[in-house]
Amino acid sequence: MELTYEMLIGAYRTMRMIRSFEEKLVELVTLGKMGGFLHVYMGEEAVATGVCLHLKEHDYVTSTHRGHGHCIAKGVDVRGMMAELFGRKTGTCKGKGGSMHIADLEKGMLGANGIVGAGIPLATGAALTAKLKRTGGVAVAFFGDGASNQGAFHESLNLAAVWKLPVVYVVENNGWGEFTPTEFVVPVKDIAERARSYAMPSLIADGMSFFDVVAKAGEAIARARRGEGPTLLECKTYRFAGHYVGDALAYRPKETAETWMRERDPLQIFTAQVLADQRLSDQDLRRVDDEVARHIEAAVQAAESAPLPDLGDLLTDVYAED
């Protein structure tokens, strides 16, 4: 796939938006302006961006409790997301979902999910819908390394392989399942190896490199669109923050974390490559930085001034009706 100027500047904008959005969230939580648990995606921006570059609006994605990056990469409105995190009526889910349950069906975002691995069967079902309705659509399930130990993971891969569903399973292997190193609970070196049990092809991408992710994801998504079935794509990445904001990172080697952040930042890797290749200029990148910063500040101001949900709406959009 040849990446045009528009694609590259759009990819950088997406990654910068994810990073800036979450940096602002950490600041707001630290100041006590935003409540609830917050799981940030910083460090993994290249994965969501590289995968979603290949997706269309009618394609589906499912996410995790660490879902801001997937939402932004799939085109969910940042103002609506910020309002949602503030619990406001103008939020993406009218202030009722919060950080771990943002969804926007019009954008194909079937939802972040607080249950580990729960998005995997949802994406499998969405892929079945696309196949039966012959929409040409593809479903992508984003999930972490810990979710690959869930029964839902294995059941979904088995069913998708049998039915040749147009789905790509993207495991974001950031090396930690909550506070536990992946090697303590996963016996195989590469989670991608688990695809062999289901006669499913697999790919491994450097999750810190947008260019490697976009290449590997493009191969998997194209295969799904051709009707050739599912792929397991393992992206080896690293989360720069803890499991949640405020966990102090006491369980991780400080030196290792600092090395990843200093030498393997996906935004820095992207910037260095496009500047070296002269595909984007420093002026292009700084312009995007400024645009994103203004957009984030506007989103915060709009969210803080937005109304809270009405008491009369307490039960709307919550329970199904006959």
PDB file of N, CA and C in Angstrom, residues 145-236:
ATOM      1  N   ASP A 145      -3.008  -8.970  25.731  1.00  0.00           N
ATOM      2  CA  ASP A 145      -2.410 -10.300  25.856  1.00  0.00           C
ATOM      3  C   ASP A 145      -3.123 -11.148  26.894  1.00  0.00           C
ATOM      4  N   GLY A 146      -3.606 -10.515  27.967  1.00  0.00           N
ATOM      5  CA  GLY A 146      -4.315 -11.269  28.997  1.00  0.00           C
ATOM      6  C   GLY A 146      -5.595 -11.902  28.481  1.00  0.00           C
ATOM      7  N   ALA A 147      -6.262 -11.224  27.553  1.00  0.00           N
ATOM      8  CA  ALA A 147      -7.522 -11.735  27.005  1.00  0.00           C
ATOM      9  C   ALA A 147      -7.317 -12.990  26.169  1.00  0.00           C
ATOM     10  N   SER A 148      -6.085 -13.234  25.711  1.00  0.00           N
ATOM     11  CA  SER A 148      -5.842 -14.431  24.900  1.00  0.00           C
ATOM     12  C   SER A 148      -5.893 -15.699  25.736  1.00  0.00           C
ATOM     13  N   ASN A 149      -6.026 -15.564  27.057  1.00  0.00           N
ATOM     14  CA  ASN A 149      -6.202 -16.722  27.926  1.00  0.00           C
ATOM     15  C   ASN A 149      -7.665 -16.984  28.242  1.00  0.00           C
ATOM     16  N   GLN A 150      -8.547 -16.126  27.757  1.00  0.00           N
ATOM     17  CA  GLN A 150      -9.978 -16.293  28.013  1.00  0.00           C
ATOM     18  C   GLN A 150     -10.583 -17.328  27.065  1.00  0.00           C
ATOM     19  N   GLY A 151     -11.575 -18.018  27.557  1.00  0.00           N
ATOM     20  CA  GLY A 151     -12.258 -18.993  26.709  1.00  0.00           C
ATOM     21  C   GLY A 151     -12.910 -18.350  25.504  1.00  0.00           C
ATOM     22  N   ALA A 152     -13.399 -17.106  25.674  1.00  0.00           N
ATOM     23  CA  ALA A 152     -14.056 -16.406  24.569  1.00  0.00           C
ATOM     24  C   ALA A 152     -13.103 -16.213  23.390  1.00  0.00           C
ATOM     25  N   PHE A 153     -11.829 -16.042  23.676  1.00  0.00           N
ATOM     26  CA  PHE A 153     -10.828 -15.900  22.609  1.00  0.00           C
ATOM     27  C   PHE A 153     -10.759 -17.172  21.780  1.00  0.00           C
ATOM     28  N   HIS A 154     -10.610 -18.304  22.434  1.00  0.00           N
ATOM     29  CA  HIS A 154     -10.445 -19.567  21.724  1.00  0.00           C
ATOM     30  C   HIS A 154     -11.732 -19.988  21.012  1.00  0.00           C
ATOM     31  N   GLU A 155     -12.860 -19.791  21.650  1.00  0.00           N
ATOM     32  CA  GLU A 155     -14.140 -20.136  21.019  1.00  0.00           C
ATOM     33  C   GLU A 155     -14.381 -19.287  19.782  1.00  0.00           C
ATOM     34  N   SER A 156     -14.053 -17.997  19.878  1.00  0.00           N
ATOM     35  CA  SER A 156     -14.274 -17.095  18.748  1.00  0.00           C
ATOM     36  C   SER A 156     -13.374 -17.438  17.572  1.00  0.00           C
ATOM     37  N   LEU A 157     -12.093 -17.689  17.854  1.00  0.00           N
ATOM     38  CA  LEU A 157     -11.176 -18.030  16.765  1.00  0.00           C
ATOM     39  C   LEU A 157     -11.582 -19.331  16.089  1.00  0.00           C
ATOM     40  N   ASN A 158     -12.023 -20.282  16.872  1.00  0.00           N
ATOM     41  CA  ASN A 158     -12.451 -21.557  16.301  1.00  0.00           C
ATOM     42  C   ASN A 158     -13.634 -21.357  15.361  1.00  0.00           C
ATOM     43  N   LEU A 159     -14.656 -20.624  15.830  1.00  0.00           N
ATOM     44  CA  LEU A 159     -15.863 -20.410  15.031  1.00  0.00           C
ATOM     45  C   LEU A 159     -15.552 -19.590  13.780  1.00  0.00           C
ATOM     46  N   ALA A 160     -14.735 -18.555  13.932  1.00  0.00           N
ATOM     47  CA  ALA A 160     -14.394 -17.711  12.788  1.00  0.00           C
ATOM     48  C   ALA A 160     -13.637 -18.488  11.724  1.00  0.00           C
ATOM     49  N   ALA A 161     -12.781 -19.406  12.164  1.00  0.00           N
ATOM     50  CA  ALA A 161     -12.024 -20.213  11.208  1.00  0.00           C
ATOM     51  C   ALA A 161     -12.932 -21.199  10.472  1.00  0.00           C
ATOM     52  N   VAL A 162     -13.857 -21.813  11.212  1.00  0.00           N
ATOM     53  CA  VAL A 162     -14.775 -22.776  10.598  1.00  0.00           C
ATOM     54  C   VAL A 162     -15.663 -22.085   9.560  1.00  0.00           C
ATOM     55  N   TRP A 163     -16.146 -20.901   9.893  1.00  0.00           N
ATOM     56  CA  TRP A 163     -17.078 -20.172   9.011  1.00  0.00           C
ATOM     57  C   TRP A 163     -16.387 -19.187   8.069  1.00  0.00           C
ATOM     58  N   LYS A 164     -15.061 -19.107   8.151  1.00  0.00           N
ATOM     59  CA  LYS A 164     -14.291 -18.175   7.311  1.00  0.00           C
ATOM     60  C   LYS A 164     -14.854 -16.751   7.385  1.00  0.00           C
ATOM     61  N   LEU A 165     -14.929 -16.253   8.585  1.00  0.00           N
ATOM     62  CA  LEU A 165     -15.511 -14.934   8.793  1.00  0.00           C
ATOM     63  C   LEU A 165     -14.502 -13.815   8.496  1.00  0.00           C
ATOM     64  N   PRO A 166     -14.988 -12.675   8.026  1.00  0.00           N
ATOM     65  CA  PRO A 166     -14.111 -11.536   7.730  1.00  0.00           C
ATOM     66  C   PRO A 166     -13.759 -10.752   8.995  1.00  0.00           C
ATOM     67  N   VAL A 167     -12.890 -11.310   9.795  1.00  0.00           N
ATOM     68  CA  VAL A 167     -12.536 -10.695  11.069  1.00  0.00           C
ATOM     69  C   VAL A 167     -11.027 -10.766  11.277  1.00  0.00           C
ATOM     70  N   VAL A 168     -10.477  -9.728  11.877  1.00  0.00           N
ATOM     71  CA  VAL A 168      -9.068  -9.704  12.237  1.00  0.00           C
ATOM     72  C   VAL A 168      -8.979  -9.537  13.748  1.00  0.00           C
ATOM     73  N   TYR A 169      -8.283 -10.449  14.389  1.00  0.00           N
ATOM     74  CA  TYR A 169      -8.101 -10.409  15.836  1.00  0.00           C
ATOM     75  C   TYR A 169      -6.744  -9.750  16.125  1.00  0.00           C
ATOM     76  N   VAL A 170      -6.782  -8.585  16.724  1.00  0.00           N
ATOM     77  CA  VAL A 170      -5.560  -7.815  16.982  1.00  0.00           C
ATOM     78  C   VAL A 170      -5.237  -7.874  18.468  1.00  0.00           C
ATOM     79  N   VAL A 171      -4.220  -8.645  18.814  1.00  0.00           N
ATOM     80  CA  VAL A 171      -3.811  -8.728  20.212  1.00  0.00           C
ATOM     81  C   VAL A 171      -2.694  -7.719  20.439  1.00  0.00           C
ATOM     82  N   GLU A 172      -2.962  -6.773  21.308  1.00  0.00           N
ATOM     83  CA  GLU A 172      -1.986  -5.745  21.665  1.00  0.00           C
ATOM     84  C   GLU A 172      -1.176  -6.274  22.852  1.00  0.00           C
ATOM     85  N   ASN A 173      -0.087  -6.921  22.529  1.00  0.00           N
ATOM     86  CA  ASN A 173       0.735  -7.539  23.560  1.00  0.00           C
ATOM     87  C   ASN A 173       1.678  -6.492  24.131  1.00  0.00           C
ATOM     88  N   ASN A 174       1.246  -5.860  25.222  1.00  0.00           N
ATOM     89  CA  ASN A 174       2.076  -4.819  25.827  1.00  0.00           C
ATOM     90  C   ASN A 174       2.922  -5.353  26.982  1.00  0.00           C
ATOM     91  N   GLY A 175       2.947  -6.678  27.118  1.00  0.00           N
ATOM     92  CA  GLY A 175       3.848  -7.287  28.085  1.00  0.00           C
ATOM     93  C   GLY A 175       3.310  -7.412  29.496  1.00  0.00           C
ATOM     94  N   TRP A 176       2.137  -6.831  29.744  1.00  0.00           N
ATOM     95  CA  TRP A 176       1.591  -6.853  31.097  1.00  0.00           C
ATOM     96  C   TRP A 176       0.090  -7.081  31.071  1.00  0.00           C
ATOM     97  N   GLY A 177      -0.367  -8.080  31.826  1.00  0.00           N
ATOM     98  CA  GLY A 177      -1.788  -8.295  32.065  1.00  0.00           C
ATOM     99  C   GLY A 177      -2.093  -7.737  33.443  1.00  0.00           C
ATOM    100  N   GLU A 178      -2.654  -6.537  33.481  1.00  0.00           N
ATOM    101  CA  GLU A 178      -2.779  -5.773  34.729  1.00  0.00           C
ATOM    102  C   GLU A 178      -1.389  -5.584  35.330  1.00  0.00           C
ATOM    103  N   PHE A 179      -1.046  -6.316  36.388  1.00  0.00           N
ATOM    104  CA  PHE A 179       0.245  -6.128  37.059  1.00  0.00           C
ATOM    105  C   PHE A 179       1.162  -7.336  36.902  1.00  0.00           C
ATOM    106  N   THR A 180       0.800  -8.249  35.990  1.00  0.00           N
ATOM    107  CA  THR A 180       1.536  -9.506  35.850  1.00  0.00           C
ATOM    108  C   THR A 180       2.241  -9.581  34.502  1.00  0.00           C
ATOM    109  N   PRO A 181       3.547  -9.878  34.463  1.00  0.00           N
ATOM    110  CA  PRO A 181       4.247 -10.026  33.185  1.00  0.00           C
ATOM    111  C   PRO A 181       3.617 -11.141  32.356  1.00  0.00           C
ATOM    112  N   THR A 182       3.514 -10.908  31.070  1.00  0.00           N
ATOM    113  CA  THR A 182       2.859 -11.868  30.178  1.00  0.00           C
ATOM    114  C   THR A 182       3.489 -13.256  30.273  1.00  0.00           C
ATOM    115  N   GLU A 183       4.816 -13.320  30.389  1.00  0.00           N
ATOM    116  CA  GLU A 183       5.482 -14.631  30.392  1.00  0.00           C
ATOM    117  C   GLU A 183       5.125 -15.479  31.610  1.00  0.00           C
ATOM    118  N   PHE A 184       4.543 -14.864  32.629  1.00  0.00           N
ATOM    119  CA  PHE A 184       4.120 -15.624  33.802  1.00  0.00           C
ATOM    120  C   PHE A 184       2.856 -16.433  33.540  1.00  0.00           C
ATOM    121  N   VAL A 185       2.073 -16.023  32.542  1.00  0.00           N
ATOM    122  CA  VAL A 185       0.759 -16.643  32.342  1.00  0.00           C
ATOM    123  C   VAL A 185       0.521 -17.148  30.927  1.00  0.00           C
ATOM    124  N   VAL A 186       1.464 -16.903  30.030  1.00  0.00           N
ATOM    125  CA  VAL A 186       1.336 -17.360  28.643  1.00  0.00           C
ATOM    126  C   VAL A 186       2.546 -18.242  28.323  1.00  0.00           C
ATOM    127  N   PRO A 187       2.346 -19.522  28.022  1.00  0.00           N
ATOM    128  CA  PRO A 187       3.475 -20.433  27.837  1.00  0.00           C
ATOM    129  C   PRO A 187       4.199 -20.302  26.509  1.00  0.00           C
ATOM    130  N   VAL A 188       3.578 -19.668  25.516  1.00  0.00           N
ATOM    131  CA  VAL A 188       4.225 -19.534  24.211  1.00  0.00           C
ATOM    132  C   VAL A 188       4.926 -18.186  24.122  1.00  0.00           C
ATOM    133  N   LYS A 189       5.994 -18.147  23.363  1.00  0.00           N
ATOM    134  CA  LYS A 189       6.737 -16.898  23.201  1.00  0.00           C
ATOM    135  C   LYS A 189       5.911 -15.861  22.462  1.00  0.00           C
ATOM    136  N   ASP A 190       5.260 -16.296  21.401  1.00  0.00           N
ATOM    137  CA  ASP A 190       4.430 -15.404  20.588  1.00  0.00           C
ATOM    138  C   ASP A 190       2.977 -15.849  20.670  1.00  0.00           C
ATOM    139  N   ILE A 191       2.104 -14.958  21.073  1.00  0.00           N
ATOM    140  CA  ILE A 191       0.682 -15.280  21.143  1.00  0.00           C
ATOM    141  C   ILE A 191       0.148 -15.639  19.760  1.00  0.00           C
ATOM    142  N   ALA A 192       0.786 -15.105  18.727  1.00  0.00           N
ATOM    143  CA  ALA A 192       0.383 -15.419  17.354  1.00  0.00           C
ATOM    144  C   ALA A 192       0.410 -16.916  17.075  1.00  0.00           C
ATOM    145  N   GLU A 193       1.246 -17.668  17.798  1.00  0.00           N
ATOM    146  CA  GLU A 193       1.329 -19.116  17.593  1.00  0.00           C
ATOM    147  C   GLU A 193      -0.005 -19.809  17.857  1.00  0.00           C
ATOM    148  N   ARG A 194      -0.832 -19.216  18.683  1.00  0.00           N
ATOM    149  CA  ARG A 194      -2.099 -19.851  19.038  1.00  0.00           C
ATOM    150  C   ARG A 194      -3.048 -19.976  17.839  1.00  0.00           C
ATOM    151  N   ALA A 195      -2.819 -19.197  16.800  1.00  0.00           N
ATOM    152  CA  ALA A 195      -3.659 -19.287  15.601  1.00  0.00           C
ATOM    153  C   ALA A 195      -3.522 -20.644  14.921  1.00  0.00           C
ATOM    154  N   ARG A 196      -2.373 -21.296  15.088  1.00  0.00           N
ATOM    155  CA  ARG A 196      -2.150 -22.583  14.422  1.00  0.00           C
ATOM    156  C   ARG A 196      -3.158 -23.625  14.859  1.00  0.00           C
ATOM    157  N   SER A 197      -3.663 -23.509  16.083  1.00  0.00           N
ATOM    158  CA  SER A 197      -4.653 -24.480  16.578  1.00  0.00           C
ATOM    159  C   SER A 197      -5.946 -24.418  15.786  1.00  0.00           C
ATOM    160  N   TYR A 198      -6.158 -23.315  15.087  1.00  0.00           N
ATOM    161  CA  TYR A 198      -7.418 -23.123  14.361  1.00  0.00           C
ATOM    162  C   TYR A 198      -7.184 -22.999  12.857  1.00  0.00           C
ATOM    163  N   ALA A 199      -6.031 -23.495  12.401  1.00  0.00           N
ATOM    164  CA  ALA A 199      -5.680 -23.441  10.974  1.00  0.00           C
ATOM    165  C   ALA A 199      -5.850 -22.031  10.440  1.00  0.00           C
ATOM    166  N   MET A 200      -5.447 -21.061  11.239  1.00  0.00           N
ATOM    167  CA  MET A 200      -5.618 -19.645  10.926  1.00  0.00           C
ATOM    168  C   MET A 200      -4.247 -19.011  10.722  1.00  0.00           C
ATOM    169  N   PRO A 201      -4.090 -18.191   9.695  1.00  0.00           N
ATOM    170  CA  PRO A 201      -2.812 -17.498   9.530  1.00  0.00           C
ATOM    171  C   PRO A 201      -2.607 -16.451  10.619  1.00  0.00           C
ATOM    172  N   SER A 202      -1.360 -16.145  10.904  1.00  0.00           N
ATOM    173  CA  SER A 202      -1.050 -15.134  11.906  1.00  0.00           C
ATOM    174  C   SER A 202       0.091 -14.262  11.418  1.00  0.00           C
ATOM    175  N   LEU A 203       0.171 -13.080  11.988  1.00  0.00           N
ATOM    176  CA  LEU A 203       1.217 -12.130  11.666  1.00  0.00           C
ATOM    177  C   LEU A 203       1.700 -11.486  12.964  1.00  0.00           C
ATOM    178  N   ILE A 204       2.954 -11.080  12.977  1.00  0.00           N
ATOM    179  CA  ILE A 204       3.499 -10.364  14.129  1.00  0.00           C
ATOM    180  C   ILE A 204       4.025  -9.025  13.641  1.00  0.00           C
ATOM    181  N   ALA A 205       3.586  -7.955  14.305  1.00  0.00           N
ATOM    182  CA  ALA A 205       4.023  -6.614  13.931  1.00  0.00           C
ATOM    183  C   ALA A 205       4.724  -5.941  15.091  1.00  0.00           C
ATOM    184  N   ASP A 206       5.642  -5.067  14.755  1.00  0.00           N
ATOM    185  CA  ASP A 206       6.255  -4.188  15.743  1.00  0.00           C
ATOM    186  C   ASP A 206       5.217  -3.124  16.076  1.00  0.00           C
ATOM    187  N   GLY A 207       4.593  -3.250  17.215  1.00  0.00           N
ATOM    188  CA  GLY A 207       3.504  -2.354  17.576  1.00  0.00           C
ATOM    189  C   GLY A 207       3.921  -0.937  17.881  1.00  0.00           C
ATOM    190  N   MET A 208       5.214  -0.665  17.892  1.00  0.00           N
ATOM    191  CA  MET A 208       5.691   0.704  18.094  1.00  0.00           C
ATOM    192  C   MET A 208       5.956   1.398  16.758  1.00  0.00           C
ATOM    193  N   SER A 209       5.857   0.652  15.676  1.00  0.00           N
ATOM    194  CA  SER A 209       6.104   1.196  14.340  1.00  0.00           C
ATOM    195  C   SER A 209       4.804   1.256  13.550  1.00  0.00           C
ATOM    196  N   PHE A 210       4.324   2.450  13.296  1.00  0.00           N
ATOM    197  CA  PHE A 210       3.124   2.609  12.480  1.00  0.00           C
ATOM    198  C   PHE A 210       3.291   1.914  11.139  1.00  0.00           C
ATOM    199  N   PHE A 211       4.468   2.014  10.551  1.00  0.00           N
ATOM    200  CA  PHE A 211       4.673   1.479   9.207  1.00  0.00           C
ATOM    201  C   PHE A 211       4.618  -0.042   9.183  1.00  0.00           C
ATOM    202  N   ASP A 212       5.113  -0.686  10.207  1.00  0.00           N
ATOM    203  CA  ASP A 212       5.024  -2.137  10.253  1.00  0.00           C
ATOM    204  C   ASP A 212       3.581  -2.578  10.520  1.00  0.00           C
ATOM    205  N   VAL A 213       2.908  -1.871  11.418  1.00  0.00           N
ATOM    206  CA  VAL A 213       1.510  -2.218  11.709  1.00  0.00           C
ATOM    207  C   VAL A 213       0.642  -2.022  10.476  1.00  0.00           C
ATOM    208  N   VAL A 214       0.798  -0.909   9.788  1.00  0.00           N
ATOM    209  CA  VAL A 214      -0.064  -0.644   8.636  1.00  0.00           C
ATOM    210  C   VAL A 214       0.159  -1.682   7.533  1.00  0.00           C
ATOM    211  N   ALA A 215       1.389  -2.158   7.398  1.00  0.00           N
ATOM    212  CA  ALA A 215       1.668  -3.178   6.387  1.00  0.00           C
ATOM    213  C   ALA A 215       1.038  -4.519   6.763  1.00  0.00           C
ATOM    214  N   LYS A 216       1.244  -4.962   8.003  1.00  0.00           N
ATOM    215  CA  LYS A 216       0.722  -6.260   8.432  1.00  0.00           C
ATOM    216  C   LYS A 216      -0.809  -6.236   8.526  1.00  0.00           C
ATOM    217  N   ALA A 217      -1.358  -5.142   9.043  1.00  0.00           N
ATOM    218  CA  ALA A 217      -2.816  -5.032   9.145  1.00  0.00           C
ATOM    219  C   ALA A 217      -3.449  -4.996   7.761  1.00  0.00           C
ATOM    220  N   GLY A 218      -2.785  -4.320   6.838  1.00  0.00           N
ATOM    221  CA  GLY A 218      -3.317  -4.264   5.477  1.00  0.00           C
ATOM    222  C   GLY A 218      -3.428  -5.636   4.854  1.00  0.00           C
ATOM    223  N   GLU A 219      -2.435  -6.478   5.101  1.00  0.00           N
ATOM    224  CA  GLU A 219      -2.450  -7.847   4.586  1.00  0.00           C
ATOM    225  C   GLU A 219      -3.608  -8.647   5.182  1.00  0.00           C
ATOM    226  N   ALA A 220      -3.805  -8.510   6.492  1.00  0.00           N
ATOM    227  CA  ALA A 220      -4.858  -9.269   7.166  1.00  0.00           C
ATOM    228  C   ALA A 220      -6.256  -8.790   6.762  1.00  0.00           C
ATOM    229  N   ILE A 221      -6.429  -7.487   6.679  1.00  0.00           N
ATOM    230  CA  ILE A 221      -7.745  -6.940   6.343  1.00  0.00           C
ATOM    231  C   ILE A 221      -8.099  -7.223   4.891  1.00  0.00           C
ATOM    232  N   ALA A 222      -7.122  -7.138   4.002  1.00  0.00           N
ATOM    233  CA  ALA A 222      -7.369  -7.469   2.600  1.00  0.00           C
ATOM    234  C   ALA A 222      -7.781  -8.925   2.456  1.00  0.00           C
ATOM    235  N   ARG A 223      -7.145  -9.779   3.209  1.00  0.00           N
ATOM    236  CA  ARG A 223      -7.497 -11.206   3.183  1.00  0.00           C
ATOM    237  C   ARG A 223      -8.939 -11.413   3.630  1.00  0.00           C
ATOM    238  N   ALA A 224      -9.336 -10.711   4.676  1.00  0.00           N
ATOM    239  CA  ALA A 224     -10.709 -10.829   5.169  1.00  0.00           C
ATOM    240  C   ALA A 224     -11.708 -10.331   4.124  1.00  0.00           C
ATOM    241  N   ARG A 225     -11.386  -9.232   3.466  1.00  0.00           N
ATOM    242  CA  ARG A 225     -12.300  -8.683   2.452  1.00  0.00           C
ATOM    243  C   ARG A 225     -12.452  -9.615   1.254  1.00  0.00           C
ATOM    244  N   ARG A 226     -11.400 -10.373   0.975  1.00  0.00           N
ATOM    245  CA  ARG A 226     -11.477 -11.316  -0.148  1.00  0.00           C
ATOM    246  C   ARG A 226     -12.281 -12.565   0.196  1.00  0.00           C
ATOM    247  N   GLY A 227     -12.739 -12.672   1.409  1.00  0.00           N
ATOM    248  CA  GLY A 227     -13.524 -13.835   1.805  1.00  0.00           C
ATOM    249  C   GLY A 227     -12.688 -15.024   2.199  1.00  0.00           C
ATOM    250  N   GLU A 228     -11.393 -14.772   2.547  1.00  0.00           N
ATOM    251  CA  GLU A 228     -10.491 -15.875   2.869  1.00  0.00           C
ATOM    252  C   GLU A 228     -10.406 -16.168   4.357  1.00  0.00           C
ATOM    253  N   GLY A 229     -11.198 -15.455   5.154  1.00  0.00           N
ATOM    254  CA  GLY A 229     -11.279 -15.793   6.563  1.00  0.00           C
ATOM    255  C   GLY A 229     -10.457 -14.918   7.484  1.00  0.00           C
ATOM    256  N   PRO A 230     -10.382 -15.324   8.754  1.00  0.00           N
ATOM    257  CA  PRO A 230      -9.770 -14.506   9.801  1.00  0.00           C
ATOM    258  C   PRO A 230      -8.253 -14.615   9.864  1.00  0.00           C
ATOM    259  N   THR A 231      -7.663 -13.644  10.558  1.00  0.00           N
ATOM    260  CA  THR A 231      -6.223 -13.623  10.826  1.00  0.00           C
ATOM    261  C   THR A 231      -6.016 -13.170  12.265  1.00  0.00           C
ATOM    262  N   LEU A 232      -5.012 -13.740  12.910  1.00  0.00           N
ATOM    263  CA  LEU A 232      -4.600 -13.274  14.231  1.00  0.00           C
ATOM    264  C   LEU A 232      -3.360 -12.416  14.044  1.00  0.00           C
ATOM    265  N   LEU A 233      -3.461 -11.141  14.395  1.00  0.00           N
ATOM    266  CA  LEU A 233      -2.359 -10.201  14.273  1.00  0.00           C
ATOM    267  C   LEU A 233      -1.866  -9.811  15.665  1.00  0.00           C
ATOM    268  N   GLU A 234      -0.639 -10.179  15.981  1.00  0.00           N
ATOM    269  CA  GLU A 234      -0.060  -9.805  17.265  1.00  0.00           C
ATOM    270  C   GLU A 234       0.821  -8.576  17.086  1.00  0.00           C
ATOM    271  N   CYS A 235       0.502  -7.530  17.835  1.00  0.00           N
ATOM    272  CA  CYS A 235       1.300  -6.310  17.807  1.00  0.00           C
ATOM    273  C   CYS A 235       2.051  -6.200  19.132  1.00  0.00           C
ATOM    274  N   LYS A 236       3.353  -6.281  19.047  1.00  0.00           N
ATOM    275  CA  LYS A 236       4.169  -6.215  20.263  1.00  0.00           C
ATOM    276  C   LYS A 236       4.413  -4.740  20.594  1.00  0.00           C
TER     277      LYS A 236
END
